[in-house]
Coordinates of C-alpha atoms (C1' of nucleotides) in Angstrom, one line a residue:
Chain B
X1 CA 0.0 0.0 0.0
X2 CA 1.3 3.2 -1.5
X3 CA 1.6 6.6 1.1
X4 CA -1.2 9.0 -0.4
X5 CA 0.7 12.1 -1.8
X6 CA -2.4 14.1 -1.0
X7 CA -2.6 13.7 2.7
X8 CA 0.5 14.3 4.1
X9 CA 1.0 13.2 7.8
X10 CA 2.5 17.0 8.4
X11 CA -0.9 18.3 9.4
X12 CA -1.2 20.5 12.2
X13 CA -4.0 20.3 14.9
X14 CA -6.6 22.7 13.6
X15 CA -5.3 23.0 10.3
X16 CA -7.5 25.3 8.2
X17 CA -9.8 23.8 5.1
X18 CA -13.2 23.8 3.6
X19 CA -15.0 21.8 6.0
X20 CA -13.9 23.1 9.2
X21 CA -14.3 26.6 7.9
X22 CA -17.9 26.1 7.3
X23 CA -18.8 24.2 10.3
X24 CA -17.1 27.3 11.8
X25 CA -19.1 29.6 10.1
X26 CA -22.5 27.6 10.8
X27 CA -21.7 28.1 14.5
X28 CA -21.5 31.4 14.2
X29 CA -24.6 31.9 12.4
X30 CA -26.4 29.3 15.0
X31 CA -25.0 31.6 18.2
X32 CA -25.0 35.1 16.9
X33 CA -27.2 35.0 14.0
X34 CA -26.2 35.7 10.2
X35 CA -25.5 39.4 10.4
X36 CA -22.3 38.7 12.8
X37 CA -20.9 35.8 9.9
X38 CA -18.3 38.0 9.0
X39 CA -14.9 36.8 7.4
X40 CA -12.9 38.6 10.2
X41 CA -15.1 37.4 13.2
X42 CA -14.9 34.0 11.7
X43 CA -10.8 33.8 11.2
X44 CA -10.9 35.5 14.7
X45 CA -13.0 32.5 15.8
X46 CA -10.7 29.7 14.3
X47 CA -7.4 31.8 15.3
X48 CA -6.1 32.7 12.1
X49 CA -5.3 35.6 9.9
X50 CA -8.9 37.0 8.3
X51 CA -7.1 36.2 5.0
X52 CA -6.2 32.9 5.8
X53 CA -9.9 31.4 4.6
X54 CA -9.5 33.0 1.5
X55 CA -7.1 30.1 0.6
X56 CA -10.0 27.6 1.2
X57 CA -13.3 29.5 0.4
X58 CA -13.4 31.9 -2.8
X59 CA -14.9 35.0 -0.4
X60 CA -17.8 35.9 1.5
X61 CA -20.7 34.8 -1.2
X62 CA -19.1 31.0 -1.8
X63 CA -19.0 31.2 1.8
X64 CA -22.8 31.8 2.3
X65 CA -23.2 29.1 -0.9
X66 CA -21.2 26.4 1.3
X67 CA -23.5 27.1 4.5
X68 CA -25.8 26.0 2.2
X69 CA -24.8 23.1 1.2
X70 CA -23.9 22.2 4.6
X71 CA -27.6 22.6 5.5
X72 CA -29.2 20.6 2.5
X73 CA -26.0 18.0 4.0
X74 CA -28.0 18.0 7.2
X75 CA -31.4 16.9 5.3
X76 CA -31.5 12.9 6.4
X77 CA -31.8 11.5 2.5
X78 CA -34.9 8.7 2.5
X79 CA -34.3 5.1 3.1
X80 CA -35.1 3.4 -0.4
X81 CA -36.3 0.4 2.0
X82 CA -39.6 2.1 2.9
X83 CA -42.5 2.8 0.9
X84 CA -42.6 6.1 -1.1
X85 CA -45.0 7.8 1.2
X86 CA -42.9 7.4 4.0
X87 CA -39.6 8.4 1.8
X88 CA -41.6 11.8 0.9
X89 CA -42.7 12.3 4.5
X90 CA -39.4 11.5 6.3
X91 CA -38.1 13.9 3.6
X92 CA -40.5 16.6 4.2
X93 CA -40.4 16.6 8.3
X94 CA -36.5 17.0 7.6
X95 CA -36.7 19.9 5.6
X96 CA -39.3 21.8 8.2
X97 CA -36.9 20.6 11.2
X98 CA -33.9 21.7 9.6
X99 CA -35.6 25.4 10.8
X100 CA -35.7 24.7 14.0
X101 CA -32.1 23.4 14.2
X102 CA -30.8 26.4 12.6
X103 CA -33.2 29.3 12.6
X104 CA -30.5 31.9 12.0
X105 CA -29.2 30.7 8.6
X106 CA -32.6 28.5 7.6
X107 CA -32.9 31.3 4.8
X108 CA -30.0 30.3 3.3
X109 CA -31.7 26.8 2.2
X110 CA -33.8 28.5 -0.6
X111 CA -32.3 31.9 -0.7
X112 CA -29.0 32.1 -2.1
X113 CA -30.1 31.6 -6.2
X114 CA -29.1 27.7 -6.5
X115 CA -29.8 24.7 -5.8
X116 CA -26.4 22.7 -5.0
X117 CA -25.1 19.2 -5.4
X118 CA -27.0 18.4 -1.8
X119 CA -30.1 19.1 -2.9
X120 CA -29.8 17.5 -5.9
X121 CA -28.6 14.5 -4.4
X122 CA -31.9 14.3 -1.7
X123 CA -34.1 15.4 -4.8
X124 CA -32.7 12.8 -7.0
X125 CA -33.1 9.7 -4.5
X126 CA -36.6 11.0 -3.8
X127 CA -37.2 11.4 -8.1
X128 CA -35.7 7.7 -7.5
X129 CA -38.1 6.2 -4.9
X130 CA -41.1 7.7 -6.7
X131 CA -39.7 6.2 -10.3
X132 CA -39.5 3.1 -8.8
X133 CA -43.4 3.3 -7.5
X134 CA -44.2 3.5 -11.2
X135 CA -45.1 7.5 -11.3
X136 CA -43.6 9.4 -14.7
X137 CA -40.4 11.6 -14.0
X138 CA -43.1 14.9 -14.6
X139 CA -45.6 13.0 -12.1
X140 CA -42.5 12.8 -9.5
X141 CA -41.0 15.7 -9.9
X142 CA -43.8 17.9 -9.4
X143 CA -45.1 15.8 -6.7
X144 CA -41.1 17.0 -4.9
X145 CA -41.6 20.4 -5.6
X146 CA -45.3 20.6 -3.8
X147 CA -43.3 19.2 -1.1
X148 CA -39.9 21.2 -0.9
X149 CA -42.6 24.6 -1.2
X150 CA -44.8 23.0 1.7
X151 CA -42.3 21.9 3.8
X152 CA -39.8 24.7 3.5
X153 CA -42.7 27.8 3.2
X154 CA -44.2 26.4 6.2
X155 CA -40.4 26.6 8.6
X156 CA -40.3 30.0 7.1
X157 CA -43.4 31.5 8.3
X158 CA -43.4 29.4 11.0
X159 CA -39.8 31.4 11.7
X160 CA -41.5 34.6 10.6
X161 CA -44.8 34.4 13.1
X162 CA -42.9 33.7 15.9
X163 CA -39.3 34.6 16.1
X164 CA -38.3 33.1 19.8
X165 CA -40.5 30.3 20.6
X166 CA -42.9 31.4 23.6
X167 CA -43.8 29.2 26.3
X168 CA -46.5 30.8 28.0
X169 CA -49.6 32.4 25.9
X170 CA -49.0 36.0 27.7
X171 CA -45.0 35.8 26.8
X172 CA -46.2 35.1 23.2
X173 CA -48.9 38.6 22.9
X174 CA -46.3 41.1 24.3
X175 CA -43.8 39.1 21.8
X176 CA -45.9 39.5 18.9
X177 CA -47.1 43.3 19.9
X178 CA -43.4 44.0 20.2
X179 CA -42.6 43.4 16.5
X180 CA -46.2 45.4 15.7
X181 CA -45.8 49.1 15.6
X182 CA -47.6 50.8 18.9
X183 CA -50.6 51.6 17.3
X184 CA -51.5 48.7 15.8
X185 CA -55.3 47.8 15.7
X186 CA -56.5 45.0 18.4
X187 CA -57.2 43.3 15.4
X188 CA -54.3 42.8 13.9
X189 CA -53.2 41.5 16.9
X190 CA -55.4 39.2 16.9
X191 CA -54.8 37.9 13.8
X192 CA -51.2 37.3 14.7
X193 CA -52.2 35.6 17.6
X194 CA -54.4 33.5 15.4
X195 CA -51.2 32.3 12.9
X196 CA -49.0 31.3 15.8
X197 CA -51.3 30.1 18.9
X198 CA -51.5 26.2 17.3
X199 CA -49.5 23.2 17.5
X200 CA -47.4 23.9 14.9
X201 CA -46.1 20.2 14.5
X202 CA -49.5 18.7 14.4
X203 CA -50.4 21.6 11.6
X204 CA -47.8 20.9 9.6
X205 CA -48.4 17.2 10.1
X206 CA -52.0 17.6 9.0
X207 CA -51.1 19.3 6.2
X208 CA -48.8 17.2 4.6
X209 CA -51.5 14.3 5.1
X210 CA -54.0 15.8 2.8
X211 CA -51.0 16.5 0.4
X212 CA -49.7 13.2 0.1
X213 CA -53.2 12.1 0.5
X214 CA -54.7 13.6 -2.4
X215 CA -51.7 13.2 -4.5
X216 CA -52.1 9.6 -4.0
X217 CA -55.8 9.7 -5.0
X218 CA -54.7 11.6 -8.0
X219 CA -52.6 9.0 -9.2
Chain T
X1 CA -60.0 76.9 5.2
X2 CA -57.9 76.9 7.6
X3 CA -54.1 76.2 6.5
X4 CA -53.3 72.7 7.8
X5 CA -49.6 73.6 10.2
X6 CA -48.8 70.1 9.6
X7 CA -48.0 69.8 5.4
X8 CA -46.6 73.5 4.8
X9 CA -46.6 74.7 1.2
X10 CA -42.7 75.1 1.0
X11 CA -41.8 71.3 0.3
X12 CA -39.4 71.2 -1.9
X13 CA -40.0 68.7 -4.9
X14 CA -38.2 65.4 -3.7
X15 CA -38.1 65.5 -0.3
X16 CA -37.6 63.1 1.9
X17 CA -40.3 60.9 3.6
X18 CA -40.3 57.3 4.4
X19 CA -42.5 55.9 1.6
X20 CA -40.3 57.6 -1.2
X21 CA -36.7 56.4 0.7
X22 CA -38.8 52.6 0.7
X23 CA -39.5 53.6 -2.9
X24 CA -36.0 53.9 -3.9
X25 CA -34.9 50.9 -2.2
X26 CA -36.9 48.7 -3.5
X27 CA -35.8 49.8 -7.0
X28 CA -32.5 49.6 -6.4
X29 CA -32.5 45.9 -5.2
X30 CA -35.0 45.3 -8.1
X31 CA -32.4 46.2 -10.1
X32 CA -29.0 45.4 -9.0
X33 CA -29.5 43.3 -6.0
X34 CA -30.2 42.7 -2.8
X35 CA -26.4 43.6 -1.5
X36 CA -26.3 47.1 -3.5
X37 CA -29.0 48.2 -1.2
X38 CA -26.2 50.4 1.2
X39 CA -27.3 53.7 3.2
X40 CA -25.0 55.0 1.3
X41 CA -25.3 54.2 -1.8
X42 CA -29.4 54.9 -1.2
X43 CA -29.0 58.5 -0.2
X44 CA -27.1 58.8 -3.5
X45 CA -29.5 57.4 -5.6
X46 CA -32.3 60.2 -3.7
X47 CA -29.5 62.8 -4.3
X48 CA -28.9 63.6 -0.2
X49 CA -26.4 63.8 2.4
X50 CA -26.1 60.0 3.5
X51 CA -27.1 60.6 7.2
X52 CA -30.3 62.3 5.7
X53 CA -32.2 59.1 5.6
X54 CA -32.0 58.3 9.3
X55 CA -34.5 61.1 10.1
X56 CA -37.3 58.8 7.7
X57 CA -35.8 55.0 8.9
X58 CA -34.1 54.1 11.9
X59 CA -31.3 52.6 10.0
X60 CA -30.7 49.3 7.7
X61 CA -32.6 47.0 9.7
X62 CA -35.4 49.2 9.9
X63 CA -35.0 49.8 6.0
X64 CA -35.1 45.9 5.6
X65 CA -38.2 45.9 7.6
X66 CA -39.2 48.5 5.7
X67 CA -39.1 46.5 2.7
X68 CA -41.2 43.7 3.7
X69 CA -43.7 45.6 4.3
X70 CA -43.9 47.4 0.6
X71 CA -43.9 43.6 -0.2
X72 CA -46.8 42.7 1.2
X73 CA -48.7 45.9 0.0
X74 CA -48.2 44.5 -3.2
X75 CA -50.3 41.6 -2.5
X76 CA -53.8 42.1 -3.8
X77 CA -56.1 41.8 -1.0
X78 CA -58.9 39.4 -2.1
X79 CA -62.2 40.5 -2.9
X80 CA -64.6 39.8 0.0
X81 CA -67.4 39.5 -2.9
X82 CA -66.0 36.5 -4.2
X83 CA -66.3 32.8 -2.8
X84 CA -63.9 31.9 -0.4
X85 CA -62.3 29.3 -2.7
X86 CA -61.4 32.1 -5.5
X87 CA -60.1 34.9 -2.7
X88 CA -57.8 32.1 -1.2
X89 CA -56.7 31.1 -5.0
X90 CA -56.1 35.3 -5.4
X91 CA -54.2 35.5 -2.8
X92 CA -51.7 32.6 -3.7
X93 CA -51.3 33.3 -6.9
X94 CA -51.0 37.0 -6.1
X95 CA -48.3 35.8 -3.4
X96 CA -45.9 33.9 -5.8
X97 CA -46.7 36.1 -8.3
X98 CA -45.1 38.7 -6.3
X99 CA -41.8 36.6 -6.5
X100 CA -41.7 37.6 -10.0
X101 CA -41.8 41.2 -9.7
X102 CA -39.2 41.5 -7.2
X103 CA -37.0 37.9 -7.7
X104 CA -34.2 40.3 -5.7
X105 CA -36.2 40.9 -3.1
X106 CA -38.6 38.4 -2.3
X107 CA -36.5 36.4 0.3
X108 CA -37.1 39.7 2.7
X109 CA -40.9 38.3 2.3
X110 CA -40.6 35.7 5.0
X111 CA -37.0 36.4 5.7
X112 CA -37.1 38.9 8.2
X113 CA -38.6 37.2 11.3
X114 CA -41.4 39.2 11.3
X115 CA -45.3 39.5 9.8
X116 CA -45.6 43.2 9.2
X117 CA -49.2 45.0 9.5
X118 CA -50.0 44.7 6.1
X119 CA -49.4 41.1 6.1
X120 CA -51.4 40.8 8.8
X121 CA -54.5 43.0 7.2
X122 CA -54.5 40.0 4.1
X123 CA -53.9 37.3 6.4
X124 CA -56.9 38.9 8.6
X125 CA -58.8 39.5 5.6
X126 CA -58.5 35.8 4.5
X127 CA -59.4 34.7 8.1
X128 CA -62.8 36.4 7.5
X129 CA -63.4 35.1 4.3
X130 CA -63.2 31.6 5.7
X131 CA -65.3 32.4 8.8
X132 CA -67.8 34.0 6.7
X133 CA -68.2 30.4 4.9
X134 CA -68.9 28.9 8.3
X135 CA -65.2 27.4 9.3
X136 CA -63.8 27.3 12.5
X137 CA -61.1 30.7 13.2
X138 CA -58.7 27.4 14.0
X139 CA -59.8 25.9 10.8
X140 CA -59.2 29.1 8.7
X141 CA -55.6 29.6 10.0
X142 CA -54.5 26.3 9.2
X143 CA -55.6 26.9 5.5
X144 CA -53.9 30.1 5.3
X145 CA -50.9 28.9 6.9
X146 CA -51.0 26.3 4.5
X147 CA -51.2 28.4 0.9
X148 CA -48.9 31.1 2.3
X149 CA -46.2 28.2 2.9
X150 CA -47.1 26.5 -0.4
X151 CA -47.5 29.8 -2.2
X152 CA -44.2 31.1 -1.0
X153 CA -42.0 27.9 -0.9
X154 CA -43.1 27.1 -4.5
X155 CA -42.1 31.1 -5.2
X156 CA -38.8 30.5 -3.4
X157 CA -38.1 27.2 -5.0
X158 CA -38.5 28.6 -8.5
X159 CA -35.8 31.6 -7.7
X160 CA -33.5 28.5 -6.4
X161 CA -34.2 26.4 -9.5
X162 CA -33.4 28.6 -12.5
X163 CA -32.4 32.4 -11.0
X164 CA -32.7 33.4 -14.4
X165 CA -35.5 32.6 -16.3
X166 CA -34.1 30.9 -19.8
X167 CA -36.1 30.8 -23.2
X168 CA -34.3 27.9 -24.7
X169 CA -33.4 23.9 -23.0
X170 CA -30.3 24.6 -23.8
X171 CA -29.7 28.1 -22.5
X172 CA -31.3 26.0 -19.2
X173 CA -28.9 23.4 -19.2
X174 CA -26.2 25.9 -19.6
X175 CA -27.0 27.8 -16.6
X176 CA -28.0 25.0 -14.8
X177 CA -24.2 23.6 -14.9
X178 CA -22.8 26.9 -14.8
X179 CA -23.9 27.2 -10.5
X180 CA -22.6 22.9 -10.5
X181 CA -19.2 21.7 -9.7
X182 CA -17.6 21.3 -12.7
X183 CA -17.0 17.5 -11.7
X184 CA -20.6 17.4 -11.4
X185 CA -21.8 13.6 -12.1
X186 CA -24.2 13.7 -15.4
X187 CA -27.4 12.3 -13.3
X188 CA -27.1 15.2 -11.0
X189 CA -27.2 17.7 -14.0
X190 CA -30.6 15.4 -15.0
X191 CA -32.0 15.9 -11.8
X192 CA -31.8 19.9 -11.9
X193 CA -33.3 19.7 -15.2
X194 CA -36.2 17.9 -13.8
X195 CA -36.7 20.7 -11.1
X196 CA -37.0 23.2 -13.6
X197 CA -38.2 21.8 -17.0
X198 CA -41.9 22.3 -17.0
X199 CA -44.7 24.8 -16.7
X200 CA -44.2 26.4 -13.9
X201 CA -47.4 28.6 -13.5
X202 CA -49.5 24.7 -14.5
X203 CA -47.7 23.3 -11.9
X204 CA -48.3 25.9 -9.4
X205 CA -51.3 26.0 -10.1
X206 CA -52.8 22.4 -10.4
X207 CA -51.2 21.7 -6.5
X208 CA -53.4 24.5 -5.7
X209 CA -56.1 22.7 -6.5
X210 CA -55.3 19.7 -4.9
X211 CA -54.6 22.0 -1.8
X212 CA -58.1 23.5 -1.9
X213 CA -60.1 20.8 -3.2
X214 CA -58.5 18.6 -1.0
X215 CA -59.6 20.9 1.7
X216 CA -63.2 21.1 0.6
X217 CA -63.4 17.6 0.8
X218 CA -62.2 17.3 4.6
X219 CA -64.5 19.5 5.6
Chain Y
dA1 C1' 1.1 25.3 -1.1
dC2 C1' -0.4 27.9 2.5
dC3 C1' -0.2 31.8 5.7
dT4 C1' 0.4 36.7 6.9
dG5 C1' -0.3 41.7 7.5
dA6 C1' -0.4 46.2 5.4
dA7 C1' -3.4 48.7 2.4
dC8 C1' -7.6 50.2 -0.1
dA9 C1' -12.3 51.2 -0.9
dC10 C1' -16.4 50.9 1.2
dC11 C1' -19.8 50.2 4.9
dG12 C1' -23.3 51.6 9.1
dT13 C1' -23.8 54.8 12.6
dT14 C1' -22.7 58.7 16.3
dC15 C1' -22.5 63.3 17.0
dA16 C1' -22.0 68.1 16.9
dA17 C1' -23.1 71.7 14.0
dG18 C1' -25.9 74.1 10.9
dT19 C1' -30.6 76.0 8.9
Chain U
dA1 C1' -37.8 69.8 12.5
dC2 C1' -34.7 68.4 9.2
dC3 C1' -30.3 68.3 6.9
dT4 C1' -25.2 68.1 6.8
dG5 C1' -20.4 66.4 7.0
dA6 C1' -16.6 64.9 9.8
dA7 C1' -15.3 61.0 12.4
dC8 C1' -15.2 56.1 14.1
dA9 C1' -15.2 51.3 14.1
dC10 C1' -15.8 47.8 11.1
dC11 C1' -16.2 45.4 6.6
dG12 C1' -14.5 42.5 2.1
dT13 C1' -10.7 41.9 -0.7
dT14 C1' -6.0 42.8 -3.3
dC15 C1' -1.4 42.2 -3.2
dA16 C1' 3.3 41.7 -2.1
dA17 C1' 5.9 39.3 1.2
dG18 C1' 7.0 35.5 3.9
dT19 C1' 7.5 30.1 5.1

DNA sequence: ACCTGAACACCGTTCAAGT
DNA sequence: ACCTGAACACCGTTCAAGT
């Protein structure tokens, strides 16, 4: 067996590259939100010279591109063993609790323009599992995208309706009338109460029933 | 007549006010992105001191805010004349519609941890629509909750999918590899394809259907 | 091949001064 | 009440220099 040229034995304990840069990164985002991801606060945070990353990430946007892919990374990918119902739903509960996990940088999922190899990979085993069920690649694929929107349009205004999760039903009103301006009707505030004051896992439970539900009668 | 003290004839054509700095904004991320919105670079574009602005918006985040609420004064609010079902088809269509007119903007829809007042007002409007036909207010959220995340994630998923819109397959397939690794495997390249190579408003449209008349029928 | 630090252009915001 | 501009702390990135 032949020493691999690639992976010297010279490395030094926290040696700088792609991965540990982006887990970095991600922590950030997780503990101070995405605003404080900054290339200087994240080579302060790994102990190294702000320019150092640049010599493993191509700047600031392929930085935010590579959180990305780390979260899709995080999406469990569908075990081809179970039926294709379960596949979609184990794919969709994923994607909402992926939000939850990191709420901070959850906008990155579907907001930076692409759609990278990650996603392609879950998309493709769940194209994969639905192919094999007998459905037409069309059939499949727009049965995936009903599901990606659901899923990851629910996390969002989930994360939009109510920023830090409230215990108490009183700790949510004087949350919600906080982000209001002062002189917002009682109404509004009532609708506000009425899009968060649920349980939001048995919602979007329900919700993905009738969609896989009626897509199945559809078939 | 009494002079009104408050709106004094000697405004000078293009002042300042927060709706026209909002104005300006927007246009500017509609059209050269999201990150070329900069105080700075704002107060140019309205032809004033840089520090002007702050005495309309209480700085970016505020601006941001700001933003999302011009947003969702864009969405038409449904016509309470109308059955329920075509005021909740209105309103998501009018919602991912919106992604269209501002694809550099849209993210700060449900990106900003927040539902402003006039997402509230449609929300609420919606509300009543639903309890007017006799459902539960518990009911009613649920179904809103449930077209604004399809609505929006489909939107969202779109902008992902093909950032720009491209007339022929192959421009597509050109883009599509442009944004993947070069050493991108071949069936990967075939799954992107599949995301975006279809009618997008037929799609949206007939899993709105199966939203709503699915729906209907649990009721 | 990777790391460093000085330098540059630009950013958001405070504050004291104007009108 | 609104506008101005200097100033400050911070930002992303280039580049020449090190190892």
């Amino acid at each position: 067996m032949i020493v691999n040229a690639e992976a010297p034995a010279r490395r030094r304990r926290g040696e700088l590259s792609r991965p540990r840069i982006l887990e970095a990164a991600l922590r950030l985002v997780d503990q101070d939100g995405l605003e404080a991801l900054t290339m200087r606060r994240l080579a302060d945070e790994l102990k190294v010279d702000p320019m150092s990353t640049y010599n493993h990430v191509d700047g600031k946007e392929a930085l935010l591109d590579g959180l990305a892919e780390l979260l899709w990374n995080e999406i469990e990918e569908p075990d081809p063993q179970e039926p294709w119902q379960g596949q979609l739903r184990a794919f969709a509960v994923s994607m909402r609790a992926l939000a939850h996990a990191h709420p901070n940088a959850y906008g990155l999922l579907l907001g930076r323009g692409i759609l990278p190899a990650p996603a392609l990979e879950r998309i493709g085993a769940a194209l994969g599992a639905l192919e094999q069920a007998g459905l037409s690649r069309e059939r499949a694929a727009q049965l995936i995208r009903m599901l990606i929107a659901y899923a990851a349009g629910y996390a969002m205004l989930e994360l939009s309706s109510a920023p830090a999760p409230c215990a108490t039903p009183l700790e949510l009103i004087v949350s919600l009338t906080r982000t209001l301006p002062k002189d917002a009707p009682a109404h509004l505030v009532e609708v506000a109460q009425s899009m968060v004051d649920c349980d939001m896992d048995l919602q979007f439970n329900l919700g993905l029933d009738l969609i896989l539900s009626g897509l199945q009668a559809s078939l």
